[in-house]
Coordinates of C-alpha atoms and ligand atoms in Angstrom, one line a residue:
X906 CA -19.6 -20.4 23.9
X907 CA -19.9 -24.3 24.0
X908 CA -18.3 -26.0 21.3
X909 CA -22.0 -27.4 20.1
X910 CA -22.7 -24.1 19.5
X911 CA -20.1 -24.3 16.7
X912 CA -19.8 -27.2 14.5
X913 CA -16.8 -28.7 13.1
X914 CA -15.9 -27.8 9.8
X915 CA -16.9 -26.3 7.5
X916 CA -21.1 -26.6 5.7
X917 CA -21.8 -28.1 2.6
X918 CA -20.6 -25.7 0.0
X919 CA -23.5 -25.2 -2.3
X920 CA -25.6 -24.0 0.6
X921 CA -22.8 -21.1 0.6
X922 CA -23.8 -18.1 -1.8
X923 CA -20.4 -17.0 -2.9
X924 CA -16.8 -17.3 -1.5
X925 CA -13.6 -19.3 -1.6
X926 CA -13.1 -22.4 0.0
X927 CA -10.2 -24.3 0.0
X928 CA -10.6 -26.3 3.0
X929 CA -9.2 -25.5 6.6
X930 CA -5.2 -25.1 7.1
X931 CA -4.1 -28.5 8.4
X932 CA -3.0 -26.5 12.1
X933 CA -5.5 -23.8 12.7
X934 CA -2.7 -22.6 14.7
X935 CA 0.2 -22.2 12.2
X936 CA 1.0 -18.7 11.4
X937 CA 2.4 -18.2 7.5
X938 CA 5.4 -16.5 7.7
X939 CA 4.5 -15.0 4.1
X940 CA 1.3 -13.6 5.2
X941 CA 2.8 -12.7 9.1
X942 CA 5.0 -9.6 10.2
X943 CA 8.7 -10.9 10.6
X944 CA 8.8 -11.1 14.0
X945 CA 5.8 -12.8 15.2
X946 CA 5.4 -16.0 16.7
X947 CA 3.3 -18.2 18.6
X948 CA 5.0 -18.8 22.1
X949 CA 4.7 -22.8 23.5
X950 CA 2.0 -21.8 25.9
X951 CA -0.2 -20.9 22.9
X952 CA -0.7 -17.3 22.7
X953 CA 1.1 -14.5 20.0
X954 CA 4.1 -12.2 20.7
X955 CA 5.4 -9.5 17.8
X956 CA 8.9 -7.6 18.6
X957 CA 8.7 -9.7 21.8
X958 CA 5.6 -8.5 23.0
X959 CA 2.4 -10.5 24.0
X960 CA -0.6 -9.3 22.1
X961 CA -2.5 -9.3 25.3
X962 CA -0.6 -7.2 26.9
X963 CA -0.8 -4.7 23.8
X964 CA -4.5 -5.2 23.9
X965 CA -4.4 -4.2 27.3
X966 CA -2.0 -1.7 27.0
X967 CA -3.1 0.2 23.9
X968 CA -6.9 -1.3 23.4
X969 CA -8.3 -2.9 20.5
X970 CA -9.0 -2.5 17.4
X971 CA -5.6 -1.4 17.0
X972 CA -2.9 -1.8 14.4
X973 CA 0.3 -3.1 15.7
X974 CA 3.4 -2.5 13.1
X975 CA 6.7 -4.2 13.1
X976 CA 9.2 -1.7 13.0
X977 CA 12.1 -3.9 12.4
X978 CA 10.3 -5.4 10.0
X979 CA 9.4 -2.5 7.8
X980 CA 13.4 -1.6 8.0
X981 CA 14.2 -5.0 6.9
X982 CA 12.2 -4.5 4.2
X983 CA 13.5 -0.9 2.9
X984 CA 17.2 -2.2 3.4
X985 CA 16.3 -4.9 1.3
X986 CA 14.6 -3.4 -1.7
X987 CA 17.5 -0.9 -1.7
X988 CA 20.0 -3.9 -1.7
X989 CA 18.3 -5.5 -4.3
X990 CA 18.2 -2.0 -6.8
X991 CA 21.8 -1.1 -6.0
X992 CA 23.5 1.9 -5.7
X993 CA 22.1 2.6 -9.6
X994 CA 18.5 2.7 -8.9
X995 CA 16.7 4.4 -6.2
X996 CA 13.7 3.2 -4.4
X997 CA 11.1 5.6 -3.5
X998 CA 8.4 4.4 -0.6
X999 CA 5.0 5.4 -1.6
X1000 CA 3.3 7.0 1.3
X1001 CA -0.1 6.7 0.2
X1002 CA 0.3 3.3 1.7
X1003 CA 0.7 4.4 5.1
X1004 CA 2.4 7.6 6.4
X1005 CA 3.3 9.2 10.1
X1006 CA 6.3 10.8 11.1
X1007 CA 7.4 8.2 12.8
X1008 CA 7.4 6.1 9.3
X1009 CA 9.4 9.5 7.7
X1010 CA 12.1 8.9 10.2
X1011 CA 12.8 5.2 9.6
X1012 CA 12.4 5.8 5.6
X1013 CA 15.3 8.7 6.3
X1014 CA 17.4 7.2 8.7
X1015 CA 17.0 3.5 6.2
X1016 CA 18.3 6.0 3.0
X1017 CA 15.1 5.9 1.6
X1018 CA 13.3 8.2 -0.7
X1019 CA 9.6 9.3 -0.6
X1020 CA 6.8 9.5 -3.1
X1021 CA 3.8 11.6 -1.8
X1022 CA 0.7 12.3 -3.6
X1023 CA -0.8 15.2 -1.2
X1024 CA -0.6 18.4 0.5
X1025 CA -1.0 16.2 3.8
X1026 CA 1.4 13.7 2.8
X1027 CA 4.1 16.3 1.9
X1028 CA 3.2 18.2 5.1
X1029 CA 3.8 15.0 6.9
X1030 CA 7.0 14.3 5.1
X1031 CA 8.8 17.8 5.7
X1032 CA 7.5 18.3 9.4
X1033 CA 9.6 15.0 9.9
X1034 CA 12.8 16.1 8.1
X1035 CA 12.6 14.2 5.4
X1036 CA 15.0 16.2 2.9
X1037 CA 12.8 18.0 0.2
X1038 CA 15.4 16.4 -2.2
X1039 CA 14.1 13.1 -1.8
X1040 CA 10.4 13.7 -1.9
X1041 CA 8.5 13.1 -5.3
X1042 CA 5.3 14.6 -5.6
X1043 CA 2.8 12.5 -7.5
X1044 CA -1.4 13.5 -8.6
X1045 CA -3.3 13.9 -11.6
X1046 CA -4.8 16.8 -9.7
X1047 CA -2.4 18.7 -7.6
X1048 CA -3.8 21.9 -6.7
X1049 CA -2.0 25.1 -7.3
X1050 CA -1.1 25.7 -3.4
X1051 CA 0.6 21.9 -3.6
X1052 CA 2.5 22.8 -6.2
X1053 CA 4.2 26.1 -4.8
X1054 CA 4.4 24.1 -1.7
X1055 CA 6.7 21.7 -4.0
X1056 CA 8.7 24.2 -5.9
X1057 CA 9.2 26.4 -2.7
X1058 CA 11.0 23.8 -0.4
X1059 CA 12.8 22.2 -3.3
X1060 CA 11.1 18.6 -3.6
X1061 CA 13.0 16.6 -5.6
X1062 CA 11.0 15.9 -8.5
X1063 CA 7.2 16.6 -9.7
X1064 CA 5.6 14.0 -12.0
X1065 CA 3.6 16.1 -13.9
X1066 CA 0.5 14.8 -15.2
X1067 CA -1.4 16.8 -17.4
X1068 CA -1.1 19.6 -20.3
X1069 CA -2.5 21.9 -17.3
X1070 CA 0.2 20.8 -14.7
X1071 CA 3.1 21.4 -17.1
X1072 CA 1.9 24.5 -17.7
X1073 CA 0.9 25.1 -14.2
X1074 CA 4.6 23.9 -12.5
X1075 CA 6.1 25.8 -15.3
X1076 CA 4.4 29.1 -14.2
X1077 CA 5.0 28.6 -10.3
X1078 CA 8.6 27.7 -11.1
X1079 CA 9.0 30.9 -12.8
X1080 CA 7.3 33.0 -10.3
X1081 CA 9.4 31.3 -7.7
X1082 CA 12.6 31.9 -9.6
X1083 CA 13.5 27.9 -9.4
X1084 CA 13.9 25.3 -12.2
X1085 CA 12.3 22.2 -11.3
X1086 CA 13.0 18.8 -12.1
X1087 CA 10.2 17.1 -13.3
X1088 CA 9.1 13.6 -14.8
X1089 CA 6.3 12.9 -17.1
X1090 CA 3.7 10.4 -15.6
X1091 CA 2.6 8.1 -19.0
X1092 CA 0.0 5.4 -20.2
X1093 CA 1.6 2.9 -21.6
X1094 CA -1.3 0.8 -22.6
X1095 CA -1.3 -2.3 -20.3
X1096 CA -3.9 -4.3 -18.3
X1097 CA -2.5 -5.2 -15.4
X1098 CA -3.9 -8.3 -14.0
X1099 CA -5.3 -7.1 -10.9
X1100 CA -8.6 -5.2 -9.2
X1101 CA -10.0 -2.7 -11.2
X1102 CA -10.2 0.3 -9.4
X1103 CA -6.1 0.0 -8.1
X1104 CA -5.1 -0.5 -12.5
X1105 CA -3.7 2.3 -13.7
X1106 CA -2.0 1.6 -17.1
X1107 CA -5.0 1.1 -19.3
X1108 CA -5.8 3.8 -21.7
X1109 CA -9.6 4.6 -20.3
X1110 CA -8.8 5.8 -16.7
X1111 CA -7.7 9.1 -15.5
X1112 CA -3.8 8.9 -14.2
X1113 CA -0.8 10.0 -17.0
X1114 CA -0.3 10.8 -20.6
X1115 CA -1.2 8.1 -23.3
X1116 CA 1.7 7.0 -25.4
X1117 CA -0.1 5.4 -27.8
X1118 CA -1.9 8.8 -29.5
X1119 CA 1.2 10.5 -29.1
X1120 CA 0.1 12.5 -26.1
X1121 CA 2.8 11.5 -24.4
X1122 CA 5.2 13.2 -27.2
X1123 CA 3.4 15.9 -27.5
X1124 CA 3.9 16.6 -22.9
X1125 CA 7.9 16.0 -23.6
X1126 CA 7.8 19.1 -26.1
X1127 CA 5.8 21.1 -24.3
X1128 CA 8.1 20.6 -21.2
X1129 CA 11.1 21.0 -22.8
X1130 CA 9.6 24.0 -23.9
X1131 CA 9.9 25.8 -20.7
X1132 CA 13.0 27.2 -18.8
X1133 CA 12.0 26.6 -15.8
X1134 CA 11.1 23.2 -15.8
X1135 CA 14.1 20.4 -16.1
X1136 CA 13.0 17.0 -17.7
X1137 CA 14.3 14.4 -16.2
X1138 CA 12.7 11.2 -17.2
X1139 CA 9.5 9.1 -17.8
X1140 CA 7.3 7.6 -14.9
X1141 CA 4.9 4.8 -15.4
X1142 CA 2.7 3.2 -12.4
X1143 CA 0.6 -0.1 -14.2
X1144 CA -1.3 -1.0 -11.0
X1145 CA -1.4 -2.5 -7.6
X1146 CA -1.0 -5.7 -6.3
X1147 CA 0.3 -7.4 -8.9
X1148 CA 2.1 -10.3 -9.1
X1149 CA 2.9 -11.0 -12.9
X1150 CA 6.2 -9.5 -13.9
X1151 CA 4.6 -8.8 -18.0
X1152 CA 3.2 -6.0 -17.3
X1153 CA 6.0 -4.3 -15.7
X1154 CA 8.2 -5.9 -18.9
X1155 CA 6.0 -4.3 -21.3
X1156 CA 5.7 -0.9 -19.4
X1157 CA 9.7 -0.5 -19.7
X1158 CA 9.8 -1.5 -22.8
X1159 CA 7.3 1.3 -23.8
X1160 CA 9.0 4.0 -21.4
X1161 CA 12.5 3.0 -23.1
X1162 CA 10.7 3.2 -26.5
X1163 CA 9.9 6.8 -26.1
X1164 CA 13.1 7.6 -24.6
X1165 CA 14.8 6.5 -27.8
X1166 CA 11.7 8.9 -30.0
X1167 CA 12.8 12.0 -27.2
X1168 CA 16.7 11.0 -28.1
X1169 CA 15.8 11.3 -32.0
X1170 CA 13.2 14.1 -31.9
X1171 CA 15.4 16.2 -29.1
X1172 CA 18.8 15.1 -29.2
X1173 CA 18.5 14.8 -25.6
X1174 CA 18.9 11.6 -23.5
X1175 CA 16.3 11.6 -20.4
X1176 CA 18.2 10.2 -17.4
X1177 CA 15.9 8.4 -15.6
X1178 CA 12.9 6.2 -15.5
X1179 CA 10.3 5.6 -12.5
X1180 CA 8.2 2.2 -13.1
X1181 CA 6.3 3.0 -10.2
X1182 CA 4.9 0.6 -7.3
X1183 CA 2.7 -2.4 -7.7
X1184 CA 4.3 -5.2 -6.5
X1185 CA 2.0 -7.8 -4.8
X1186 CA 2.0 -8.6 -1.4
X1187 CA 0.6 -12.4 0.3
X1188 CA -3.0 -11.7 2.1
X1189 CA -3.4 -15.5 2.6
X1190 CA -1.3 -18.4 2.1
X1191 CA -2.4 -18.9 -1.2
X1192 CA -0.4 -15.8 -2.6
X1193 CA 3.2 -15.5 -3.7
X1194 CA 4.8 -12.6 -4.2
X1195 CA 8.3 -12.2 -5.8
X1196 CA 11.3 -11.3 -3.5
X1197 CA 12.9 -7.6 -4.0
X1198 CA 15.5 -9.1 -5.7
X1199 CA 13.4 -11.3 -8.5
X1200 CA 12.0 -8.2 -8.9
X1201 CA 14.5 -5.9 -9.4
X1202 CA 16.7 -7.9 -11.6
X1203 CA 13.7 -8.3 -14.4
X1204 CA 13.4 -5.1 -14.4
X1205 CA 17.3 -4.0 -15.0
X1206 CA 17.6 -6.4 -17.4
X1207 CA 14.7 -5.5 -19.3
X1208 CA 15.4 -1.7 -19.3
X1209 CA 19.3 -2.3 -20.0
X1210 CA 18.3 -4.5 -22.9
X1211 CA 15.9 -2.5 -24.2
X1212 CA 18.3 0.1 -23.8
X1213 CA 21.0 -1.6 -25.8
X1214 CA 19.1 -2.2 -28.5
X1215 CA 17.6 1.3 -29.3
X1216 CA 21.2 2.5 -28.7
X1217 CA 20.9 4.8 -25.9
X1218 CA 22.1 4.9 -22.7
X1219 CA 20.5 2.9 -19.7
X1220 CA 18.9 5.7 -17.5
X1221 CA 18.6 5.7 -13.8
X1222 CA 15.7 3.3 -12.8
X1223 CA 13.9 4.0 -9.3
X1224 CA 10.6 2.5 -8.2
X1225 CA 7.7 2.9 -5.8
X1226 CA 7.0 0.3 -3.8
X1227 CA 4.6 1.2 -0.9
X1228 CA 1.8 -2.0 -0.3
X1229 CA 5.3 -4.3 -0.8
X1230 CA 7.1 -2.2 2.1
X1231 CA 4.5 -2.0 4.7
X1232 CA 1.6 -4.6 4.0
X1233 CA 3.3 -6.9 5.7
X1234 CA 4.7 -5.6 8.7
X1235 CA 1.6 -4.8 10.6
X1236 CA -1.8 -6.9 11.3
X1237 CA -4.7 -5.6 13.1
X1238 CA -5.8 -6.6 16.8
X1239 CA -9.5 -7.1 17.1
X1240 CA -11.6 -8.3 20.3
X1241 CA -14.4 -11.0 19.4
X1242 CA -17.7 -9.2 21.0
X1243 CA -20.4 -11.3 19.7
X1244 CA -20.7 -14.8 17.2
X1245 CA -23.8 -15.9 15.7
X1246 CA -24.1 -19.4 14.1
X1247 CA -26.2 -19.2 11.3
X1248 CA -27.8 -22.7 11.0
X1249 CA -26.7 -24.0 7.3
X1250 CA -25.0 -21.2 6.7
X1251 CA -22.2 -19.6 8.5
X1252 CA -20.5 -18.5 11.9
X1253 CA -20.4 -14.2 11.8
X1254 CA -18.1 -13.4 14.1
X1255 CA -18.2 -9.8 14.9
X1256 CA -14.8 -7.7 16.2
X1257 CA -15.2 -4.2 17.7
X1258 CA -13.4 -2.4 13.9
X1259 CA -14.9 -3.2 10.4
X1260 CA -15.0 -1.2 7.2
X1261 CA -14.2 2.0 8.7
X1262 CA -10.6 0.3 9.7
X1263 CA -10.4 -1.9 7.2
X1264 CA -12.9 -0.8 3.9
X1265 CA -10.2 -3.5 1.4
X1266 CA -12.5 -6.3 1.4
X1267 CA -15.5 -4.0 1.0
X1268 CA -14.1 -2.1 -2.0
X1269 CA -12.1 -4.5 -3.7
X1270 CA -13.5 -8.1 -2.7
X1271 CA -10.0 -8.3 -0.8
X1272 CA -8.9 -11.6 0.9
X1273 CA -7.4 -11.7 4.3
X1274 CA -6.5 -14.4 6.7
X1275 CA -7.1 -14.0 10.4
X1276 CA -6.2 -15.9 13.7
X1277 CA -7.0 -16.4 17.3
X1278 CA -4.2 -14.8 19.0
X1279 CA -4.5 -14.9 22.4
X1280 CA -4.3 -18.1 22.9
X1281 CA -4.0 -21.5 20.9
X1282 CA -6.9 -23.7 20.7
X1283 CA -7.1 -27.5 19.8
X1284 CA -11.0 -27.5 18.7
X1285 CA -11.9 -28.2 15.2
X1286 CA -12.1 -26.0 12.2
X1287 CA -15.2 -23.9 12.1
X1288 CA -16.0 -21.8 8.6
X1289 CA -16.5 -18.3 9.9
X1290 CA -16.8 -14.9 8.4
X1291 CA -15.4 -12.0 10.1
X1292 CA -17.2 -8.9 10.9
X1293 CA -17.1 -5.5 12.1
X1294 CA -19.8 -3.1 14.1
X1295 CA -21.0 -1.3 11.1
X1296 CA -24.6 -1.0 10.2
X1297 CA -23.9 -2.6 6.8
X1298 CA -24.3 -5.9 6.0
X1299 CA -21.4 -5.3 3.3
X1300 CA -19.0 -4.6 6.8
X1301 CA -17.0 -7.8 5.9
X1302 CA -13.3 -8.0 7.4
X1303 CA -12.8 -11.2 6.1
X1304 CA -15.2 -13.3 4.0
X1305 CA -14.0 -16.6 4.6
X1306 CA -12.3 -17.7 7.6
X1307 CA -11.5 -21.0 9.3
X1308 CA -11.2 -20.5 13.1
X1309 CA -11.6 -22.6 15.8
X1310 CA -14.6 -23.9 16.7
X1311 CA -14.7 -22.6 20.2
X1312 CA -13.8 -19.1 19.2
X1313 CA -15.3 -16.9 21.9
X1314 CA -16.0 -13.3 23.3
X1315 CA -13.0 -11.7 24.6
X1316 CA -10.5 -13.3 22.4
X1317 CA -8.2 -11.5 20.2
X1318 CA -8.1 -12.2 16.5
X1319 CA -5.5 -10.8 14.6
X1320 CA -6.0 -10.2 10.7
X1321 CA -2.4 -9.9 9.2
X1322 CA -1.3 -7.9 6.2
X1323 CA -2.8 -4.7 7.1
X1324 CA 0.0 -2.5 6.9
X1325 CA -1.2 -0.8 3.7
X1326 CA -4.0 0.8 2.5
X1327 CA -6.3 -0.1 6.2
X1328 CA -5.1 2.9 8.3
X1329 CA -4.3 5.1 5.2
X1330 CA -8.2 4.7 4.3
X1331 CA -9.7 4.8 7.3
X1332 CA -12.7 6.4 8.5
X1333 CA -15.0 7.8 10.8
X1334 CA -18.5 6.1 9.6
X1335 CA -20.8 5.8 12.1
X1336 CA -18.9 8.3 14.0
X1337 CA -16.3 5.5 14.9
X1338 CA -12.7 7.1 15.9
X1339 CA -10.0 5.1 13.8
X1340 CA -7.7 2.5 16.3
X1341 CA -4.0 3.6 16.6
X1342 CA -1.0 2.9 15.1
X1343 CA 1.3 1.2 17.2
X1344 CA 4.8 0.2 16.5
X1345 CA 6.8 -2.7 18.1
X1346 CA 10.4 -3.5 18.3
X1347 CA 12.6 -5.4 20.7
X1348 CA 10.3 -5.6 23.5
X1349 CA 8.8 -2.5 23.3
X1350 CA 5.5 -0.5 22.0
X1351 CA 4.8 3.0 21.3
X1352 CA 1.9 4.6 20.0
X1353 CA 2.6 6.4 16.6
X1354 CA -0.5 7.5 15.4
X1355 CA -2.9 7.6 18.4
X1356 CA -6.3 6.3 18.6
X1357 CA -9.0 8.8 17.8
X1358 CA -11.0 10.2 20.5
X1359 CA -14.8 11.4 20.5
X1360 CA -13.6 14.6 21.1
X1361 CA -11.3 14.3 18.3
X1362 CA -14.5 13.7 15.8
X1363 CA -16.4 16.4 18.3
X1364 CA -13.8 19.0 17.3
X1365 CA -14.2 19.5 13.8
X1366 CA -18.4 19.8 14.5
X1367 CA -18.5 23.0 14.7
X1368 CA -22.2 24.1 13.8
Ligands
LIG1627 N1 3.4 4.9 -7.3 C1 2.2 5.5 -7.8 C2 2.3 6.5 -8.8 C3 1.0 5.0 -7.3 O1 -0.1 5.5 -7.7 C4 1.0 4.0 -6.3 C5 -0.3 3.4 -5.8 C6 2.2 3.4 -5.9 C7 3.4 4.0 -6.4 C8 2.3 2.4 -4.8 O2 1.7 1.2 -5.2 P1 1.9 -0.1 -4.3 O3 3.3 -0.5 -4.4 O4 1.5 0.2 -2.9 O5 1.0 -1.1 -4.9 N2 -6.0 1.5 -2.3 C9 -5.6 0.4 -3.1 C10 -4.2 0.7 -3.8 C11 -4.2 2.0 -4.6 C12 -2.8 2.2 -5.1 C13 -2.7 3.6 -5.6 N3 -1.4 3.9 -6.1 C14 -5.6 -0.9 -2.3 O6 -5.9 -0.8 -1.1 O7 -5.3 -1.9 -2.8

């Protein structure tokens, strides 16, 4: 494609329906170390290498669309949540983010625990040795055969959700002869600043058990109530991607606050506390996320004040981060097949994934960043927006991108960040199999969740 076919820089903006623009990056060829997995870099001769590997040679290797993770990257990133908790907290990684075995094995070799909110992510969990111990099973609608599944191989902790589900674990703990350690998931009444569909602390959605009306009080009794259930704390999840501490400060305080009622009503001192997940990640450069250890000493200090002051003892604190762990570490590798300038308007530039790989952007007006990374280029800025093969005009990968000008078929764009929440809610629309999962370090690749095959999606069609 001629560069004439592209114009520099960006249109006039008021031509432009909707969108951000900031302008174009000063070096279309800069890659933001926030937004990029650790190890990736642009090599002199101009193209991208991640855990020492060329991305053209893992194109060619493994095909494309594909996501490529960065396995020492996503250990770097559970040692240093656990370093920044201590040995008096414990971090759980929250596999609705992503999950494979492959992923179970790092979290257990790393010393990390496990939150899973399915039958299929417990499945996944146990058939890669994660101990049960370290497994917490989350839901506001586990189903019966989940929760035997939990009791039965011993998973650390249920956060029960519901009059129902105490009554329900309850039951199947009897049954099974156990006693199992559960925590109450609560609503403690905040509005985290974030997408509406990933806030979860505000009292008119679905998740936990409102402290305000005293629900909340009335799920401790009712536990307490039964033998075979052993309460061990309070769990609160506010949201996702989030980047003001507040509403985490005001969740603990809330959690701590019932703690103390639980300590005056019960005479019994819950040991722990889960604050759940949340934490936001960068997508572009203009987002910036607190380090692990920002993070985690707000929210000691918070809960051992808070502690202090009501006069109880500070319980055990873990959290849930999941986007935080493995957003980051991956980005996903996209062949350009066609570009279309729309005189006035826009370049689409259309990549051979979309929604069904990505459905972020779709769902939640998500912003990503994305770069030519098979090579460098010197042409000028060109406003673009980023497309997949979907028969929806709504198939956006990334709204508003700045790429170079001569941006053509048969380069490789990478769109970083994708690490959570892309493969985890993939699909098959328009009967399109979902790309891999394929994880680099130190000069090598494998394949840890294999592309999907038409035979894979002919297999379950079965009429
Ligand atoms: N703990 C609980 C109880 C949760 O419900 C979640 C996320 C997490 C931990 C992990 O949150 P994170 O640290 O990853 O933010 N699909 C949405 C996100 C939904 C999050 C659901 N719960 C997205 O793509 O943004």
């Amino acid at each position: 494609m001629s560069r004439s076919a592209h114009p520099a820089g960006p249109r006039h903006a008021d031509v432009l329906p909707e969108g951000h623009y900031t302008g174009p990056p000063a070096d279309l060829n800069a890659l933001d170390p926030r937004v990029w997995a650790r190890t990736v870099s642009r090599e002199p001769e101009g193209a991208v290498t991640v855990g020492g590997l060329d991305v053209r040679a893992l194109a060619e290797e493994h095909g494309t669309p594909a996501y490529i993770l960065d396995e020492a990257d996503f250990r770097a990133r559970c040692r240093a949540w656990q370093e920044a908790f201590g040995a008096e907290a414990d971090v759980y990684y929250a596999g609705k983010a992503f999950l494979s075995r492959a992923v179970v094995r790092w979290l257990d070799e790393e010393g990390m625990n496990l939150d899973v909110c399915s039958g299929g992510e417990l499945a996944t969990a146990l058939s890669a040795g994660m101990p049960a111990e370290r497994i917490a099973l989350h839901g506001n609608n586990k189903s019966l055969a989940e929760i035997e599944r939990a009791v039965e191989t011993g998973v650390g902790r249920i956060v029960v959700d519901s009059f129902q589900e105490i009554e329900r674990v309850a039951a199947t703990a009897r049954r099974l002869g156990r006693r199992q350690r559960v925590q109450i998931r609560v609503t403690v009444g905040v509005e985290a600043h974030t997408h509406e569909f990933i806030a979860t602390a505000h009292e008119d959605q679905k998740f936990g058990l409102a402290l305000a009306d005293g629900v909340a009080a009335e799920a401790v009794r009712r536990t307490l109530h039964h033998d075979s259930l052993e309460l061990t704390g309070i769990h609160s999840h506010i949201g996702s991607q989030i980047f003001d501490m507040a509403g985490f400060e005001v969740s603990a305080r809330r959690v701590v606050k019932l703690l103390t009622e639980v300590w005056k009503e019960h005479g019994i001192e819950l040991p722990e506390i889960d604050l759940g997940g949340g934490l936001g990640i960068a997508y572009t450069s203009e987002d910036d996320p607190r380090e692990p250890h920002e993070i985690a000493k707000a929210l000691g200090d918070i809960v051992a004040r808070e502690c202090a002051s009501a006069g109880i003892a500070a319980p055990r604190l873990s959290v849930e981060p999941g986007r935080a762990i493995v957003g980051p570490t991956a980005f996903t590798l996209y062949e350009v097949g066609t570009i279309k300038s729309l005189e006035g308007l826009r370049t689409y530039v259309s990549v051979d994934g979309g929604m069904s790989d990505n459905i972020r952007t779709a769902l939640y007006d998500a912003e990503y960043s994305v770069a030519l990374v098979s090579r460098s280029s010197q042409a000028p800025p060109m406003l673009a927006r980023v497309v997949g093969k979907h028969c929806e005009s709504g198939d956006i990968v990334v709204r508003d991108a700045y790429l170079p000008a001569d941006v053509a078929p048969g380069d490789l764009l990478a769109v970083p960040a994708t690490g959570a929440y892309c493969r985890s809610m993939a699909s098959n629309y328009n009967h399109v199999p979902r790309p891999p999962v394929v994880a680099v370090n130190s000069g090598t690749s494998r394949v840890i969740v294999r592309r999907e095959t038409e035979e894979d999606l002919l297999r379950l069609d079965v009429g």
